[in-house]
Short mmCIF file of C-alpha atoms in Angstrom, two decimals:
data_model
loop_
_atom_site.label_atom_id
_atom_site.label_comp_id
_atom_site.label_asym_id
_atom_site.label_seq_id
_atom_site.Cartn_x
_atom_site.Cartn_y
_atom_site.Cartn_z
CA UNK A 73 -65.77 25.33 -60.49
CA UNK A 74 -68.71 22.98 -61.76
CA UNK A 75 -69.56 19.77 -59.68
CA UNK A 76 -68.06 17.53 -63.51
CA UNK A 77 -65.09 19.37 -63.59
CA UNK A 78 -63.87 19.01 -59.39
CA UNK A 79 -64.92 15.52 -60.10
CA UNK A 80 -62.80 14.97 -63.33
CA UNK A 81 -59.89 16.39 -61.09
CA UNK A 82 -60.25 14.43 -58.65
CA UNK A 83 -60.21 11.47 -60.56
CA UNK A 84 -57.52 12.47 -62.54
CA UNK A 85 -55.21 13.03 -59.26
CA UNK A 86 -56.24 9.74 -58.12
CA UNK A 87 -54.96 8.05 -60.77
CA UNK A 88 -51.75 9.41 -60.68
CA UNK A 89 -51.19 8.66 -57.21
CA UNK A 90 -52.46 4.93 -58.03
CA UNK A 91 -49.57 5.24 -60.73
CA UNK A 92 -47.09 6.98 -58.72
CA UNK A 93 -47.57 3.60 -56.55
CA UNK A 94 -47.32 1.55 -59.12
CA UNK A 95 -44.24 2.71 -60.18
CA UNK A 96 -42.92 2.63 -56.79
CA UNK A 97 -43.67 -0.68 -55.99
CA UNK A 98 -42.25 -2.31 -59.83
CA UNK A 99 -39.14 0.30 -58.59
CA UNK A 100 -39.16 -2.06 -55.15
CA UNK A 101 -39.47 -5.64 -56.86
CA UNK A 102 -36.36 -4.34 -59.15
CA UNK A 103 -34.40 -3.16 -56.62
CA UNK A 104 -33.55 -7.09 -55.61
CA UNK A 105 -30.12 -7.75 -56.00
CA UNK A 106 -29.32 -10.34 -58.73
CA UNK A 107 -26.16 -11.52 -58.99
CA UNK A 108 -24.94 -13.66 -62.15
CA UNK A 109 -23.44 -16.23 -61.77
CA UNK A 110 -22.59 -19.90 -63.96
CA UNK A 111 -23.00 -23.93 -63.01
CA UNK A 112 -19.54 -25.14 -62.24
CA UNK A 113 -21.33 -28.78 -62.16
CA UNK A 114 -24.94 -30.57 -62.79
CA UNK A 115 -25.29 -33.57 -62.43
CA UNK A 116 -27.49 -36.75 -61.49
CA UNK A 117 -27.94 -36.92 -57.29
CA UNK A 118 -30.88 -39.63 -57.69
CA UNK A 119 -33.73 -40.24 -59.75
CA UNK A 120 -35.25 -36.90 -60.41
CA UNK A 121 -32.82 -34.66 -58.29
CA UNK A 122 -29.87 -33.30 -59.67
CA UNK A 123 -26.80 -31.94 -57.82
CA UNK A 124 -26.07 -27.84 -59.35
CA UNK A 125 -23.25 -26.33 -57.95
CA UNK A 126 -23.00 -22.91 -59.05
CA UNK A 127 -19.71 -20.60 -58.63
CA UNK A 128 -20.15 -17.21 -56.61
CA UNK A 129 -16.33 -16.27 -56.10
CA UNK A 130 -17.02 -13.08 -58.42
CA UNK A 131 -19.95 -11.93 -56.09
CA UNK A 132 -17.88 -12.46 -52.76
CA UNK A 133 -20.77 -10.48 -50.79
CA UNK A 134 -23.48 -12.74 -52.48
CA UNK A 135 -21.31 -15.71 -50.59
CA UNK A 136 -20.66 -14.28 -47.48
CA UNK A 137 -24.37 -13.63 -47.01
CA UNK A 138 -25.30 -17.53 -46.22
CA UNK A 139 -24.87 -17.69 -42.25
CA UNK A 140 -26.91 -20.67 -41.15
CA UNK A 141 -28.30 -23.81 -42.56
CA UNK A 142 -31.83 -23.81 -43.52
CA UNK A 143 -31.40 -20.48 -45.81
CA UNK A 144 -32.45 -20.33 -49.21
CA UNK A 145 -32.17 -17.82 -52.64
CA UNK A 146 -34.00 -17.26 -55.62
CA UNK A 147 -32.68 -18.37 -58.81
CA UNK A 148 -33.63 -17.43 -62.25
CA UNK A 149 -32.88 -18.47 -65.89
CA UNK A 150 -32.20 -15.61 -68.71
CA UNK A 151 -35.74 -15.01 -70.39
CA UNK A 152 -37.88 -17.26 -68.06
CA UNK A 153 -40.01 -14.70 -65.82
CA UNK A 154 -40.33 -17.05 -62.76
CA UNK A 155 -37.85 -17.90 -60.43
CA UNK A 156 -37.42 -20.68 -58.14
CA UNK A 157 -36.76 -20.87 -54.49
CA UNK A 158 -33.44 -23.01 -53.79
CA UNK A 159 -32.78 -24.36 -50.18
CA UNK A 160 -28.98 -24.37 -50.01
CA UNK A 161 -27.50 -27.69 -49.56
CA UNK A 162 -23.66 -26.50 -48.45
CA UNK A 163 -22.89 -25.53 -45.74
CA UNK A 164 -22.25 -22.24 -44.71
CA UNK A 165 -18.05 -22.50 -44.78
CA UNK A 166 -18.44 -23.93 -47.73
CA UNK A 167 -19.23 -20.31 -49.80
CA UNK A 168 -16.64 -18.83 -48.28
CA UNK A 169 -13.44 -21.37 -48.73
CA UNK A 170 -14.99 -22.64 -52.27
CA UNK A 171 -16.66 -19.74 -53.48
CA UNK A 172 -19.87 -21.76 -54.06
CA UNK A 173 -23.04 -22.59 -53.12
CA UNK A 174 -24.17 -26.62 -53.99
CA UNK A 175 -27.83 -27.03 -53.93
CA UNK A 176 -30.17 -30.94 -55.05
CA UNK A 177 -32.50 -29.25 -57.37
CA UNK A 178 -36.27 -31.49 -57.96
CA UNK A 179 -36.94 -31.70 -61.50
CA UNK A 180 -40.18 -30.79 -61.64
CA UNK A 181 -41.98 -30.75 -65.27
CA UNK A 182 -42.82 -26.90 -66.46
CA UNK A 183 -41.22 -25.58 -63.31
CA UNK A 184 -38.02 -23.35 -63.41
CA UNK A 185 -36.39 -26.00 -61.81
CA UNK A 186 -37.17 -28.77 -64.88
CA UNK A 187 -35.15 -25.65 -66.88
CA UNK A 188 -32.04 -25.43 -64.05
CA UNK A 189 -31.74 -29.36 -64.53
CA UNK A 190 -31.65 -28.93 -68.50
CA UNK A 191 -28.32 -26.92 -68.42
CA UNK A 192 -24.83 -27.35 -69.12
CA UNK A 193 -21.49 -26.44 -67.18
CA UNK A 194 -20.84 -22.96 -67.69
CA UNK A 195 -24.53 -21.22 -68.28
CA UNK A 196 -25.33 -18.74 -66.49
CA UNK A 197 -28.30 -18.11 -64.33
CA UNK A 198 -29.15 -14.73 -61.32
CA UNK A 199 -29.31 -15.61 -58.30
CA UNK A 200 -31.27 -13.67 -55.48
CA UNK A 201 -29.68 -12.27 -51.93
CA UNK A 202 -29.67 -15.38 -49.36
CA UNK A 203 -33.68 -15.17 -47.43
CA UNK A 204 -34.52 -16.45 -44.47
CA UNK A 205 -33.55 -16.95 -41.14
CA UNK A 206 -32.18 -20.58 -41.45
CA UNK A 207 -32.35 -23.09 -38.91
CA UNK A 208 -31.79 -21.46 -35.50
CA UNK A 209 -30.09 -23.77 -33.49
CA UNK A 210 -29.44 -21.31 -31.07
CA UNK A 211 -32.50 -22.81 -29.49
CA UNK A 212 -31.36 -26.34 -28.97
CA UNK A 213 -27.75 -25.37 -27.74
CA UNK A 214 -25.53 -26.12 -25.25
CA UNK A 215 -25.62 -29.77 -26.86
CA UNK A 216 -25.07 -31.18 -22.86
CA UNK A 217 -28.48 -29.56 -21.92
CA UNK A 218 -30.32 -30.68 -25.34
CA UNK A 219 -28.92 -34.44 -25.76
CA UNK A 220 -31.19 -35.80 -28.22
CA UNK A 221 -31.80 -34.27 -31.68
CA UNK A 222 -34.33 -35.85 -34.03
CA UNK A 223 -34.26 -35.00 -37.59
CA UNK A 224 -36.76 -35.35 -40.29
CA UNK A 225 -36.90 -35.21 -44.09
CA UNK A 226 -38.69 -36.39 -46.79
CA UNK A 227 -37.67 -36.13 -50.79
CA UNK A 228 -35.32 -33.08 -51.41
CA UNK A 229 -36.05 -31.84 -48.33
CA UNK A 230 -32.66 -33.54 -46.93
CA UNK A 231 -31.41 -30.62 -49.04
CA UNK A 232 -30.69 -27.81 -46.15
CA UNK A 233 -30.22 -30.92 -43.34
CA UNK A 234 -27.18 -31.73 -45.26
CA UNK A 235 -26.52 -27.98 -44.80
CA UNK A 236 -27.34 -28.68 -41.36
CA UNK A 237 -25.17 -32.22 -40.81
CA UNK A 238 -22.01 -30.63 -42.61
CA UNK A 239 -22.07 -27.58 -40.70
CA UNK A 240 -21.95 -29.12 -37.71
CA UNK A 241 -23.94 -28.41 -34.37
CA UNK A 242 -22.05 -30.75 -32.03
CA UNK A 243 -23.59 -33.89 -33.04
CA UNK A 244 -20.83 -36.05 -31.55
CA UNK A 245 -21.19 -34.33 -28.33
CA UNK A 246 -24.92 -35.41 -27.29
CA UNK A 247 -26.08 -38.60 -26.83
CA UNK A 248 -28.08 -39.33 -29.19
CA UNK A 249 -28.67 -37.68 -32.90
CA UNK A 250 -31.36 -39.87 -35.29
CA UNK A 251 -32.15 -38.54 -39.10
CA UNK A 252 -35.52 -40.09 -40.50
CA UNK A 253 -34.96 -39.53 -44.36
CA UNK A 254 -38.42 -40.89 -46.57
CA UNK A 255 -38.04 -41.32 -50.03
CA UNK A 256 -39.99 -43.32 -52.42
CA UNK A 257 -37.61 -46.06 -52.77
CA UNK A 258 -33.21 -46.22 -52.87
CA UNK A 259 -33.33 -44.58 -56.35
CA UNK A 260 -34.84 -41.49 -55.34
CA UNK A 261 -33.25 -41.04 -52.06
CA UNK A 262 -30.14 -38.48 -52.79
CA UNK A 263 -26.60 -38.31 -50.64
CA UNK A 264 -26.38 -42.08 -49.60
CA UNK A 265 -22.91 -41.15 -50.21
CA UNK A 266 -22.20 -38.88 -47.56
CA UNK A 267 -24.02 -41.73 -45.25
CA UNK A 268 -20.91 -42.83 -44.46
CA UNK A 269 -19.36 -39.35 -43.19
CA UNK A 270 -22.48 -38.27 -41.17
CA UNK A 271 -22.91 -41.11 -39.06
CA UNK A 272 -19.41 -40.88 -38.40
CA UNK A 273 -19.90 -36.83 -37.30
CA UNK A 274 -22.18 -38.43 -34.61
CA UNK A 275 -25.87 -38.90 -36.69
CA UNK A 276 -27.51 -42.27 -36.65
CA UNK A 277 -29.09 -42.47 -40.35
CA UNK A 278 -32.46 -44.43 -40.70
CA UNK A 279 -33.44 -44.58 -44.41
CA UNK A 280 -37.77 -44.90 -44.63
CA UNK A 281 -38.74 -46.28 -47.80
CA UNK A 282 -42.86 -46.05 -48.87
CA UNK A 283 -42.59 -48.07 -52.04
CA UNK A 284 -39.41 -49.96 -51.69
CA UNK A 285 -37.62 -52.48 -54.00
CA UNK A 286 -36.09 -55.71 -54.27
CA UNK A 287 -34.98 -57.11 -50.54
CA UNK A 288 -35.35 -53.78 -48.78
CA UNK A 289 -35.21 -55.22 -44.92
CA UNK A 290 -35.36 -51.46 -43.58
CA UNK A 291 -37.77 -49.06 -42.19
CA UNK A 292 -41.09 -48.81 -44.50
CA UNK A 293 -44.07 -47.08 -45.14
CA UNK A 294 -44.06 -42.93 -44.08
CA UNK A 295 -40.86 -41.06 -41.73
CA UNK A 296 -43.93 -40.14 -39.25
CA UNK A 297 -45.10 -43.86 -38.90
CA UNK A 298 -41.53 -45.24 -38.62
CA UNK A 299 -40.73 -42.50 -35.72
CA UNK A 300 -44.08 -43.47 -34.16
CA UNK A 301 -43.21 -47.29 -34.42
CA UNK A 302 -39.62 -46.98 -32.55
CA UNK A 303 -39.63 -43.52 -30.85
CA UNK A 304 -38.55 -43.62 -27.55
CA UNK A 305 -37.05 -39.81 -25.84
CA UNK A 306 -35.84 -40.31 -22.34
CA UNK A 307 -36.19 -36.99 -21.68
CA UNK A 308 -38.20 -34.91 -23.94
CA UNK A 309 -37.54 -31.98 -21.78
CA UNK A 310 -33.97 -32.78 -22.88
CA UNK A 311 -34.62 -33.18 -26.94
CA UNK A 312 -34.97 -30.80 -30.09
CA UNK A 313 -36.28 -32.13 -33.48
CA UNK A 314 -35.28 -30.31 -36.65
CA UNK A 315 -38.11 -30.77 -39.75
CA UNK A 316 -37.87 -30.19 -43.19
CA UNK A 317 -40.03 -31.90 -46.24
CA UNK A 318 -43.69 -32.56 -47.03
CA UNK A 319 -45.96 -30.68 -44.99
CA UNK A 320 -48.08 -33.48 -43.41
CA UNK A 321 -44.89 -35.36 -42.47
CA UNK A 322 -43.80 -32.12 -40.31
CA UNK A 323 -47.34 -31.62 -38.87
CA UNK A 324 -47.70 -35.07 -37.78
CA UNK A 325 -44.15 -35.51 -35.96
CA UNK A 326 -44.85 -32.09 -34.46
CA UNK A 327 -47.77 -33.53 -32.95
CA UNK A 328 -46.68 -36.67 -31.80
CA UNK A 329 -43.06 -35.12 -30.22
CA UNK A 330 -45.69 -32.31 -28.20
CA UNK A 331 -47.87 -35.11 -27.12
CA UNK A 332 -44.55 -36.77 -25.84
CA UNK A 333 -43.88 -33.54 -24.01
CA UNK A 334 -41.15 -31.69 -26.48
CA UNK A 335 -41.33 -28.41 -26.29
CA UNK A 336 -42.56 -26.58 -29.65
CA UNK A 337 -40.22 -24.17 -29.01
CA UNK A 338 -37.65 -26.77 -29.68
CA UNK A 339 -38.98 -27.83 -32.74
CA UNK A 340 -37.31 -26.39 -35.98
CA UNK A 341 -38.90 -26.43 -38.79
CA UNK A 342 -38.34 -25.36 -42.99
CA UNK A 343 -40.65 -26.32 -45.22
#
């Protein structure tokens, strides 16, 4: 066999086994599991963020599948290619006694999400398998060992804290729980609503505002400055911090809670 023709074979087989994986891996991306599924309610949560709750009692598994707070799903519209990544803002119970899954959706302009926020009560979107490991709280349990629990977010990153808050992870039973939530100002800060109920469940609420308005007499400026400006851990050997927003917020309380001798394997973070 001549030196062109070997060659010409080999190229030949090499290019179906570049299309044999190929195929393979477009078989792989399809196999994900959508499930569909339609918006029971949309609605305004704040300036920019909308509430979406979206009804999964017809894909029982699909609900079942959300274990811990801090897990998230893919969502996709009918003829828009990308999907977005949802942090799920119910708890876990909540799937199974309601049948649905609540999530505070950004509005972002051109994003998939700007689409989610444009729809009506009964349109139906896919929604991915539940990803991720969640927040694993495992690691700051029992609550008498770990008896301070700081929590930060920033924007619609309160989203999978109110996950967190309304699942409950003993709150009332250490002595001392403390959410830092930034927003821009009141209008853009989402779930002053459930306020009320948390700090009743045991979490002291302190609203940071970095533009506020009007006769705001509260915290100001950035959640990592405000932390810095009152923080005060008895016993850091004794705390946990849960994180979950903009990434310089997270990086900065990581590094002042280390320098003030939490351990980092103590700190949870989704962002």
């Amino acid at each position: 066999m001549s030196i062109l023709r070997r060659l010409a074979l080999r190229l030949n087989l090499n290019n179906r086994r570049s299309f044999t994986s190929v195929a393979a891996a477009a078989v792989r991306q399809d196999a994900t599991l959508w499930s569909q599924a339609p918006l029971s309610q949309i609605e305004p949560a704040a300036e920019s963020l909308f509430h979406v709750t979206i009804d999964v009692s017809h894909s029982p598994d699909l609900a079942i599948s959300h274990t811990r707070p801090g897990q998230y799903l893919q969502l996709r519209i009918p003829d828009v290619e990308k999907p977005s990544f949802l942090a799920i803002a119910s708890p876990p119970s909540y799937a199974a006694a309601k049948g649905a899954f609540e999530f505070l959706v950004k509005s972002v302009a051109g994003s998939t999400a700007e689409l989610l926020c444009g729809l009506r009560k009964g349109d139906v979107v896919e929604l991915s398998q539940v990803m991720g490991r969640g927040f694993e709280i495992d690691r700051i349990v029992p609550p008498e060992k770990y008896s301070t629990v700081l929590i930060f977010a920033t924007g619609s990153g309160i989203s999978p804290i109110r996950s967190l808050i309304e699942s409950g992870f003993s709150a009332d039973r250490r002595s001392e729980v403390r959410l830092y939530y930034g927003a821009r100002n009141l209008k853009r800060m989402a779930y002053q609503d459930r306020f009320k109920d948390w700090e009743s469940s045991g979490v002291k609420i302190v609203p940071v505002l970095s533009q506020p308005e009007g006769s705001w007499t509260g915290e100001t400026g950035y959640v990592q400055a405000a932390f810095s400006r009152a923080k005060k851990i008895d016993s850091p050997l004794a705390a946990g911090a849960v994180l979950c927003g903009q990434k310089q917020m997270a990086e900065e309380v990581t590094s002042i809670l280390v320098a003030d001798g939490v351990s980092s394997e103590k700190i949870l973070k989704n962002f």
